[in-house]
């Protein structure tokens, strides 16, 4: 029944892994939209609660539709196990809260998604966990922060919104030497273009809301690791604190994985075409995209990523007025802080996703008032270029 017994090439896994047909022999994955499960007799229930059989017990613990999504993503990632969560933030938070304790120490890259920064900067310290931020692009800062023992290293690469990279292989060695588990938020690279486990990560987390859903419908997240970490730390925490994904969302996400590589390949190629066009535009002062020759970490991008990703970040000479005017005159591109969607979206990080930071912290990260982040969708890139050109013509 399971298509997971044999090792397939990645694209076949995205369509077939985890498939477990019911007695009705449906073509598409079934949607088991139920919270509980029944037992044939009391002894079977007793055995299930003792973990002596693999029956489903309750959808907070596990659900057959959620399992399809988990198995499919674990197969793509090359991880022993995956657990799906209600949101990306539930994945980030539970991946660390499940093993950190009072007195522990976390070293994190400063360039983090806003809510991830809040967890490391505000929530963990409240529980007696010491946190230290470093410039993720600077290996010397990692080395100095990890010269003392640590319990977790947390980072995203490429980062939001400036697309800065962390040298995952180098930092993972320092993390190991310091006794820390390395947790990588791999959303911007997607599971296709960066394989953190091959570069030494211990735990990989996703917001499945982004490229994995890819159509702006459902929130979701995922945590992937080896079986030891899952069984010892993550699963007990997950079962008893309840960040589980809904079966409906898992069904949408599992179906979306079937087309993930087709969508992301189109978006990534279009994003490079648009980045090259914008780089040649006289009104754009800076373009960030890992595929450009001018990308400051081009060599590292080539070493640890197999594709560019789907984001393009530009600066309009630090001018908020110009950035707002471009956003307000775009006709096709929508203003939204989401990303990875089929629709091309643009946001002004300084006044939205990164408005909570101080102006000094934003300046440290290169997020000027003229920065716009584009998430390139599935439209024809030529229409996007024409829309960008007409908007830029007005400034
Ligand atoms: C969106 C995002 C998250 C949070 O995910 P949600 O699904 O919105 O909870 C975390 N990290 C990164 C890099 C993201 O882009």
Tab-separated table of N, CA, C and O in Angstrom, residues 92-182:
chain	number	residue	atom	x	y	z
A	92	UNK	N	8.853	26.420	14.622
A	92	UNK	CA	10.069	27.056	15.150
A	92	UNK	C	10.070	26.973	16.679
A	92	UNK	O	11.050	26.556	17.300
A	93	UNK	N	8.953	27.388	17.278
A	93	UNK	CA	8.901	27.440	18.738
A	93	UNK	C	9.041	26.041	19.347
A	93	UNK	O	9.859	25.819	20.236
A	94	UNK	N	8.269	25.085	18.844
A	94	UNK	CA	8.299	23.771	19.478
A	94	UNK	C	9.626	23.056	19.217
A	94	UNK	O	10.062	22.254	20.044
A	95	UNK	N	10.291	23.361	18.089
A	95	UNK	CA	11.570	22.688	17.816
A	95	UNK	C	12.615	23.059	18.865
A	95	UNK	O	13.523	22.283	19.146
A	96	UNK	N	12.485	24.251	19.455
A	96	UNK	CA	13.453	24.651	20.487
A	96	UNK	C	12.899	24.432	21.891
A	96	UNK	O	13.614	23.963	22.783
A	97	UNK	N	11.616	24.766	22.092
A	97	UNK	CA	11.029	24.626	23.437
A	97	UNK	C	11.038	23.167	23.892
A	97	UNK	O	11.053	22.890	25.089
A	98	UNK	N	11.055	22.225	22.958
A	98	UNK	CA	10.966	20.816	23.344
A	98	UNK	C	12.236	20.308	24.011
A	98	UNK	O	12.189	19.283	24.688
A	99	UNK	N	13.371	20.988	23.820
A	99	UNK	CA	14.584	20.462	24.468
A	99	UNK	C	15.339	21.477	25.315
A	99	UNK	O	16.168	21.081	26.135
A	100	UNK	N	15.062	22.779	25.145
A	100	UNK	CA	15.813	23.764	25.935
A	100	UNK	C	15.254	23.842	27.351
A	100	UNK	O	14.058	23.636	27.574
A	101	UNK	N	16.134	24.155	28.297
A	101	UNK	CA	15.678	24.308	29.681
A	101	UNK	C	16.394	25.484	30.333
A	101	UNK	O	17.363	26.017	29.780
A	102	UNK	N	15.910	25.849	31.512
A	102	UNK	CA	16.474	26.973	32.249
A	102	UNK	C	17.988	26.836	32.357
A	102	UNK	O	18.489	25.746	32.643
A	103	UNK	N	18.707	27.941	32.110
A	103	UNK	CA	20.166	27.917	32.212
A	103	UNK	C	20.855	27.594	30.899
A	103	UNK	O	22.076	27.722	30.794
A	104	UNK	N	20.080	27.189	29.890
A	104	UNK	CA	20.681	26.871	28.586
A	104	UNK	C	21.060	28.148	27.846
A	104	UNK	O	20.650	29.258	28.224
A	105	UNK	N	21.813	27.964	26.779
A	105	UNK	CA	22.315	29.098	26.012
A	105	UNK	C	22.029	28.872	24.522
A	105	UNK	O	22.282	27.788	23.990
A	106	UNK	N	21.496	29.916	23.873
A	106	UNK	CA	21.164	29.855	22.444
A	106	UNK	C	21.967	30.922	21.713
A	106	UNK	O	22.023	32.069	22.164
A	107	UNK	N	22.574	30.553	20.605
A	107	UNK	CA	23.250	31.532	19.751
A	107	UNK	C	22.469	31.571	18.432
A	107	UNK	O	22.211	30.522	17.825
A	108	UNK	N	22.067	32.781	18.034
A	108	UNK	CA	21.220	32.911	16.848
A	108	UNK	C	21.747	33.993	15.922
A	108	UNK	O	22.388	34.953	16.370
A	109	UNK	N	21.443	33.811	14.651
A	109	UNK	CA	21.756	34.845	13.672
A	109	UNK	C	20.792	36.018	13.900
A	109	UNK	O	19.620	35.820	14.195
A	110	UNK	N	21.305	37.229	13.742
A	110	UNK	CA	20.472	38.417	13.990
A	110	UNK	C	19.402	38.588	12.903
A	110	UNK	O	18.309	39.093	13.171
A	111	UNK	N	19.718	38.186	11.683
A	111	UNK	CA	18.787	38.372	10.562
A	111	UNK	C	17.777	37.229	10.550
A	111	UNK	O	17.989	36.198	9.920
A	112	UNK	N	16.683	37.429	11.298
A	112	UNK	CA	15.661	36.394	11.419
A	112	UNK	C	14.307	36.959	11.041
A	112	UNK	O	14.061	38.161	11.214
A	113	UNK	N	13.414	36.094	10.599
A	113	UNK	CA	12.000	36.408	10.437
A	113	UNK	C	11.499	37.015	11.757
A	113	UNK	O	11.883	36.547	12.837
A	114	UNK	N	10.667	38.057	11.674
A	114	UNK	CA	10.279	38.835	12.858
A	114	UNK	C	9.827	38.005	14.053
A	114	UNK	O	10.311	38.206	15.180
A	115	UNK	N	8.920	37.065	13.852
A	115	UNK	CA	8.404	36.290	14.980
A	115	UNK	C	9.463	35.340	15.530
A	115	UNK	O	9.473	35.042	16.733
A	116	UNK	N	10.363	34.877	14.677
A	116	UNK	CA	11.463	34.012	15.153
A	116	UNK	C	12.373	34.825	16.070
A	116	UNK	O	12.825	34.342	17.119
A	117	UNK	N	12.625	36.068	15.690
A	117	UNK	CA	13.438	36.961	16.507
A	117	UNK	C	12.771	37.161	17.868
A	117	UNK	O	13.424	37.123	18.912
A	118	UNK	N	11.447	37.330	17.873
A	118	UNK	CA	10.700	37.539	19.119
A	118	UNK	C	10.855	36.331	20.056
A	118	UNK	O	11.039	36.489	21.265
A	119	UNK	N	10.815	35.135	19.507
A	119	UNK	CA	10.952	33.924	20.342
A	119	UNK	C	12.325	33.905	21.022
A	119	UNK	O	12.439	33.694	22.228
A	120	UNK	N	13.369	34.144	20.223
A	120	UNK	CA	14.728	34.035	20.771
A	120	UNK	C	15.046	35.231	21.676
A	120	UNK	O	15.686	35.082	22.715
A	121	UNK	N	14.545	36.406	21.290
A	121	UNK	CA	14.905	37.635	21.982
A	121	UNK	C	14.038	37.885	23.212
A	121	UNK	O	14.516	38.452	24.203
A	122	UNK	N	12.755	37.504	23.149
A	122	UNK	CA	11.824	37.854	24.228
A	122	UNK	C	11.339	36.641	25.038
A	122	UNK	O	11.286	36.707	26.259
A	123	UNK	N	10.944	35.578	24.379
A	123	UNK	CA	10.285	34.489	25.118
A	123	UNK	C	11.299	33.613	25.834
A	123	UNK	O	11.178	33.369	27.035
A	124	UNK	N	12.322	33.141	25.122
A	124	UNK	CA	13.276	32.223	25.755
A	124	UNK	C	13.985	32.856	26.963
A	124	UNK	O	14.117	32.192	27.998
A	125	UNK	N	14.423	34.137	26.881
A	125	UNK	CA	15.076	34.730	28.057
A	125	UNK	C	14.172	34.786	29.294
A	125	UNK	O	14.638	34.667	30.422
A	126	UNK	N	12.854	34.922	29.056
A	126	UNK	CA	11.907	34.942	30.177
A	126	UNK	C	11.955	33.638	30.966
A	126	UNK	O	11.570	33.584	32.126
A	127	UNK	N	12.367	32.566	30.296
A	127	UNK	CA	12.435	31.259	30.934
A	127	UNK	C	13.859	30.914	31.368
A	127	UNK	O	14.193	29.741	31.530
A	128	UNK	N	14.687	31.962	31.515
A	128	UNK	CA	16.033	31.718	32.028
A	128	UNK	C	16.963	31.108	30.997
A	128	UNK	O	17.940	30.433	31.351
A	129	UNK	N	16.674	31.310	29.728
A	129	UNK	CA	17.568	30.829	28.672
A	129	UNK	C	18.313	32.047	28.126
A	129	UNK	O	17.695	33.037	27.744
A	130	UNK	N	19.652	31.953	28.147
A	130	UNK	CA	20.466	33.078	27.692
A	130	UNK	C	20.550	33.027	26.166
A	130	UNK	O	20.773	31.961	25.587
A	131	UNK	N	20.346	34.181	25.519
A	131	UNK	CA	20.430	34.196	24.059
A	131	UNK	C	21.447	35.233	23.606
A	131	UNK	O	21.581	36.290	24.205
A	132	UNK	N	22.174	34.881	22.571
A	132	UNK	CA	23.169	35.802	22.020
A	132	UNK	C	22.982	35.859	20.511
A	132	UNK	O	22.875	34.827	19.845
A	133	UNK	N	22.947	37.084	19.968
A	133	UNK	CA	22.795	37.257	18.522
A	133	UNK	C	24.140	37.575	17.893
A	133	UNK	O	24.952	38.301	18.476
A	134	UNK	N	24.337	37.037	16.696
A	134	UNK	CA	25.557	37.339	15.937
A	134	UNK	C	25.176	37.759	14.529
A	134	UNK	O	24.050	37.505	14.080
A	135	UNK	N	26.108	38.412	13.848
A	135	UNK	CA	25.947	38.680	12.423
A	135	UNK	C	26.158	37.337	11.715
A	135	UNK	O	27.281	36.818	11.676
A	136	UNK	N	25.072	36.780	11.175
A	136	UNK	CA	25.128	35.428	10.626
A	136	UNK	C	26.087	35.265	9.462
A	136	UNK	O	26.523	34.152	9.162
A	137	UNK	N	26.442	36.366	8.799
A	137	UNK	CA	27.347	36.270	7.650
A	137	UNK	C	28.813	36.252	8.082
A	137	UNK	O	29.700	36.078	7.248
A	138	UNK	N	29.050	36.481	9.380
A	138	UNK	CA	30.421	36.653	9.861
A	138	UNK	C	30.862	35.433	10.697
A	138	UNK	O	30.473	35.278	11.860
A	139	UNK	N	31.687	34.577	10.110
A	139	UNK	CA	32.100	33.346	10.807
A	139	UNK	C	32.891	33.630	12.078
A	139	UNK	O	32.871	32.830	13.021
A	140	UNK	N	33.595	34.766	12.126
A	140	UNK	CA	34.346	35.108	13.344
A	140	UNK	C	33.397	35.351	14.519
A	140	UNK	O	33.693	34.969	15.653
A	141	UNK	N	32.257	35.996	14.232
A	141	UNK	CA	31.291	36.229	15.319
A	141	UNK	C	30.686	34.913	15.815
A	141	UNK	O	30.492	34.719	17.009
A	142	UNK	N	30.384	34.012	14.869
A	142	UNK	CA	29.902	32.683	15.282
A	142	UNK	C	30.949	32.002	16.155
A	142	UNK	O	30.641	31.422	17.199
A	143	UNK	N	32.198	32.069	15.712
A	143	UNK	CA	33.269	31.365	16.411
A	143	UNK	C	33.428	31.883	17.837
A	143	UNK	O	33.566	31.105	18.783
A	144	UNK	N	33.340	33.212	17.969
A	144	UNK	CA	33.522	33.751	19.312
A	144	UNK	C	32.322	33.415	20.198
A	144	UNK	O	32.474	33.001	21.344
A	145	UNK	N	31.096	33.516	19.640
A	145	UNK	CA	29.911	33.181	20.454
A	145	UNK	C	29.893	31.697	20.808
A	145	UNK	O	29.396	31.302	21.868
A	146	UNK	N	30.427	30.852	19.919
A	146	UNK	CA	30.394	29.409	20.168
A	146	UNK	C	31.697	28.889	20.774
A	146	UNK	O	31.927	27.680	20.843
A	147	UNK	N	32.542	29.819	21.261
A	147	UNK	CA	33.722	29.364	21.996
A	147	UNK	C	33.319	28.956	23.411
A	147	UNK	O	34.068	28.285	24.113
A	148	UNK	N	32.114	29.381	23.837
A	148	UNK	CA	31.540	28.928	25.115
A	148	UNK	C	30.515	27.842	24.816
A	148	UNK	O	29.907	27.861	23.742
A	149	UNK	N	30.267	26.930	25.758
A	149	UNK	CA	29.259	25.893	25.505
A	149	UNK	C	27.891	26.505	25.192
A	149	UNK	O	27.531	27.554	25.722
A	150	UNK	N	27.137	25.864	24.302
A	150	UNK	CA	25.796	26.327	23.935
A	150	UNK	C	24.912	25.106	23.717
A	150	UNK	O	25.407	23.985	23.585
A	151	UNK	N	23.612	25.328	23.723
A	151	UNK	CA	22.676	24.228	23.576
A	151	UNK	C	21.954	24.234	22.232
A	151	UNK	O	21.566	23.192	21.724
A	152	UNK	N	21.744	25.441	21.687
A	152	UNK	CA	21.092	25.526	20.376
A	152	UNK	C	21.712	26.651	19.564
A	152	UNK	O	22.110	27.682	20.108
A	153	UNK	N	21.779	26.393	18.253
A	153	UNK	CA	22.123	27.426	17.279
A	153	UNK	C	20.906	27.537	16.379
A	153	UNK	O	20.367	26.521	15.929
A	154	UNK	N	20.433	28.772	16.174
A	154	UNK	CA	19.240	28.956	15.356
A	154	UNK	C	19.512	29.990	14.274
A	154	UNK	O	20.049	31.065	14.562
A	155	UNK	N	19.156	29.668	13.045
A	155	UNK	CA	19.446	30.592	11.938
A	155	UNK	C	18.521	30.328	10.759
A	155	UNK	O	17.907	29.265	10.649
A	156	UNK	N	18.433	31.346	9.887
A	156	UNK	CA	17.791	31.156	8.591
A	156	UNK	C	18.761	31.602	7.506
A	156	UNK	O	19.540	32.548	7.699
A	157	UNK	N	18.739	30.929	6.379
A	157	UNK	CA	19.636	31.245	5.270
A	157	UNK	C	19.015	30.730	3.983
A	157	UNK	O	18.724	29.542	3.896
A	158	UNK	N	18.747	31.607	3.002
A	158	UNK	CA	18.911	33.049	3.002
A	158	UNK	C	17.954	33.707	3.999
A	158	UNK	O	16.890	33.172	4.290
A	159	UNK	N	18.350	34.906	4.471
A	159	UNK	CA	17.558	35.576	5.491
A	159	UNK	C	16.536	36.508	4.861
A	159	UNK	O	16.652	36.911	3.714
A	160	UNK	N	15.563	36.846	5.678
A	160	UNK	CA	14.495	37.760	5.291
A	160	UNK	C	14.812	39.162	5.804
A	160	UNK	O	15.046	39.310	6.992
A	161	UNK	N	14.793	40.205	4.994
A	161	UNK	CA	14.501	40.231	3.570
A	161	UNK	C	15.751	40.413	2.700
A	161	UNK	O	15.635	40.434	1.486
A	162	UNK	N	16.950	40.551	3.312
A	162	UNK	CA	18.128	40.943	2.517
A	162	UNK	C	18.836	39.745	1.877
A	162	UNK	O	19.808	39.909	1.149
A	163	UNK	N	18.369	38.529	2.181
A	163	UNK	CA	18.883	37.317	1.547
A	163	UNK	C	20.363	37.073	1.880
A	163	UNK	O	21.128	36.566	1.052
A	164	UNK	N	20.742	37.427	3.110
A	164	UNK	CA	22.098	37.113	3.580
A	164	UNK	C	22.211	35.617	3.847
A	164	UNK	O	21.262	34.993	4.337
A	165	UNK	N	23.384	35.062	3.573
A	165	UNK	CA	23.592	33.628	3.780
A	165	UNK	C	24.456	33.370	5.009
A	165	UNK	O	25.335	34.163	5.345
A	166	UNK	N	24.200	32.228	5.651
A	166	UNK	CA	25.067	31.721	6.705
A	166	UNK	C	25.801	30.517	6.124
A	166	UNK	O	25.191	29.696	5.428
A	167	UNK	N	27.080	30.408	6.411
A	167	UNK	CA	27.874	29.266	5.955
A	167	UNK	C	27.497	28.053	6.821
A	167	UNK	O	28.035	27.845	7.907
A	168	UNK	N	26.536	27.276	6.334
A	168	UNK	CA	25.951	26.221	7.171
A	168	UNK	C	26.972	25.166	7.577
A	168	UNK	O	26.976	24.711	8.723
A	169	UNK	N	27.838	24.761	6.656
A	169	UNK	CA	28.808	23.701	6.989
A	169	UNK	C	29.768	24.182	8.070
A	169	UNK	O	30.055	23.453	9.032
A	170	UNK	N	30.248	25.417	7.948
A	170	UNK	CA	31.204	25.937	8.937
A	170	UNK	C	30.533	26.116	10.296
A	170	UNK	O	31.070	25.705	11.330
A	171	UNK	N	29.332	26.703	10.296
A	171	UNK	CA	28.660	26.972	11.578
A	171	UNK	C	28.234	25.663	12.245
A	171	UNK	O	28.273	25.537	13.469
A	172	UNK	N	27.868	24.662	11.454
A	172	UNK	CA	27.452	23.399	12.075
A	172	UNK	C	28.626	22.737	12.806
A	172	UNK	O	28.436	22.123	13.857
A	173	UNK	N	29.841	22.902	12.263
A	173	UNK	CA	31.008	22.334	12.976
A	173	UNK	C	31.262	23.052	14.291
A	173	UNK	O	31.556	22.425	15.308
A	174	UNK	N	31.103	24.396	14.261
A	174	UNK	CA	31.284	25.158	15.504
A	174	UNK	C	30.193	24.799	16.507
A	174	UNK	O	30.444	24.705	17.707
A	175	UNK	N	28.960	24.614	15.999
A	175	UNK	CA	27.844	24.257	16.889
A	175	UNK	C	28.137	22.919	17.561
A	175	UNK	O	27.963	22.772	18.777
A	176	UNK	N	28.599	21.963	16.787
A	176	UNK	CA	28.903	20.635	17.345
A	176	UNK	C	29.962	20.733	18.430
A	176	UNK	O	29.826	20.157	19.514
A	177	UNK	N	31.015	21.503	18.133
A	177	UNK	CA	32.107	21.640	19.109
A	177	UNK	C	31.613	22.296	20.400
A	177	UNK	O	32.128	22.017	21.479
A	178	UNK	N	30.609	23.169	20.289
A	178	UNK	CA	30.079	23.850	21.477
A	178	UNK	C	29.002	23.021	22.177
A	178	UNK	O	28.460	23.432	23.200
A	179	UNK	N	28.642	21.876	21.599
A	179	UNK	CA	27.621	21.019	22.196
A	179	UNK	C	26.192	21.431	21.858
A	179	UNK	O	25.247	21.047	22.543
A	180	UNK	N	26.039	22.238	20.793
A	180	UNK	CA	24.705	22.766	20.448
A	180	UNK	C	24.081	21.993	19.300
A	180	UNK	O	24.773	21.565	18.379
A	181	UNK	N	22.767	21.856	19.348
A	181	UNK	CA	22.021	21.368	18.187
A	181	UNK	C	21.791	22.545	17.249
A	181	UNK	O	21.406	23.618	17.699
A	182	UNK	N	21.978	22.324	15.951
A	182	UNK	CA	21.763	23.419	14.993
A	182	UNK	C	20.377	23.273	14.352
A	182	UNK	O	20.065	22.247	13.741
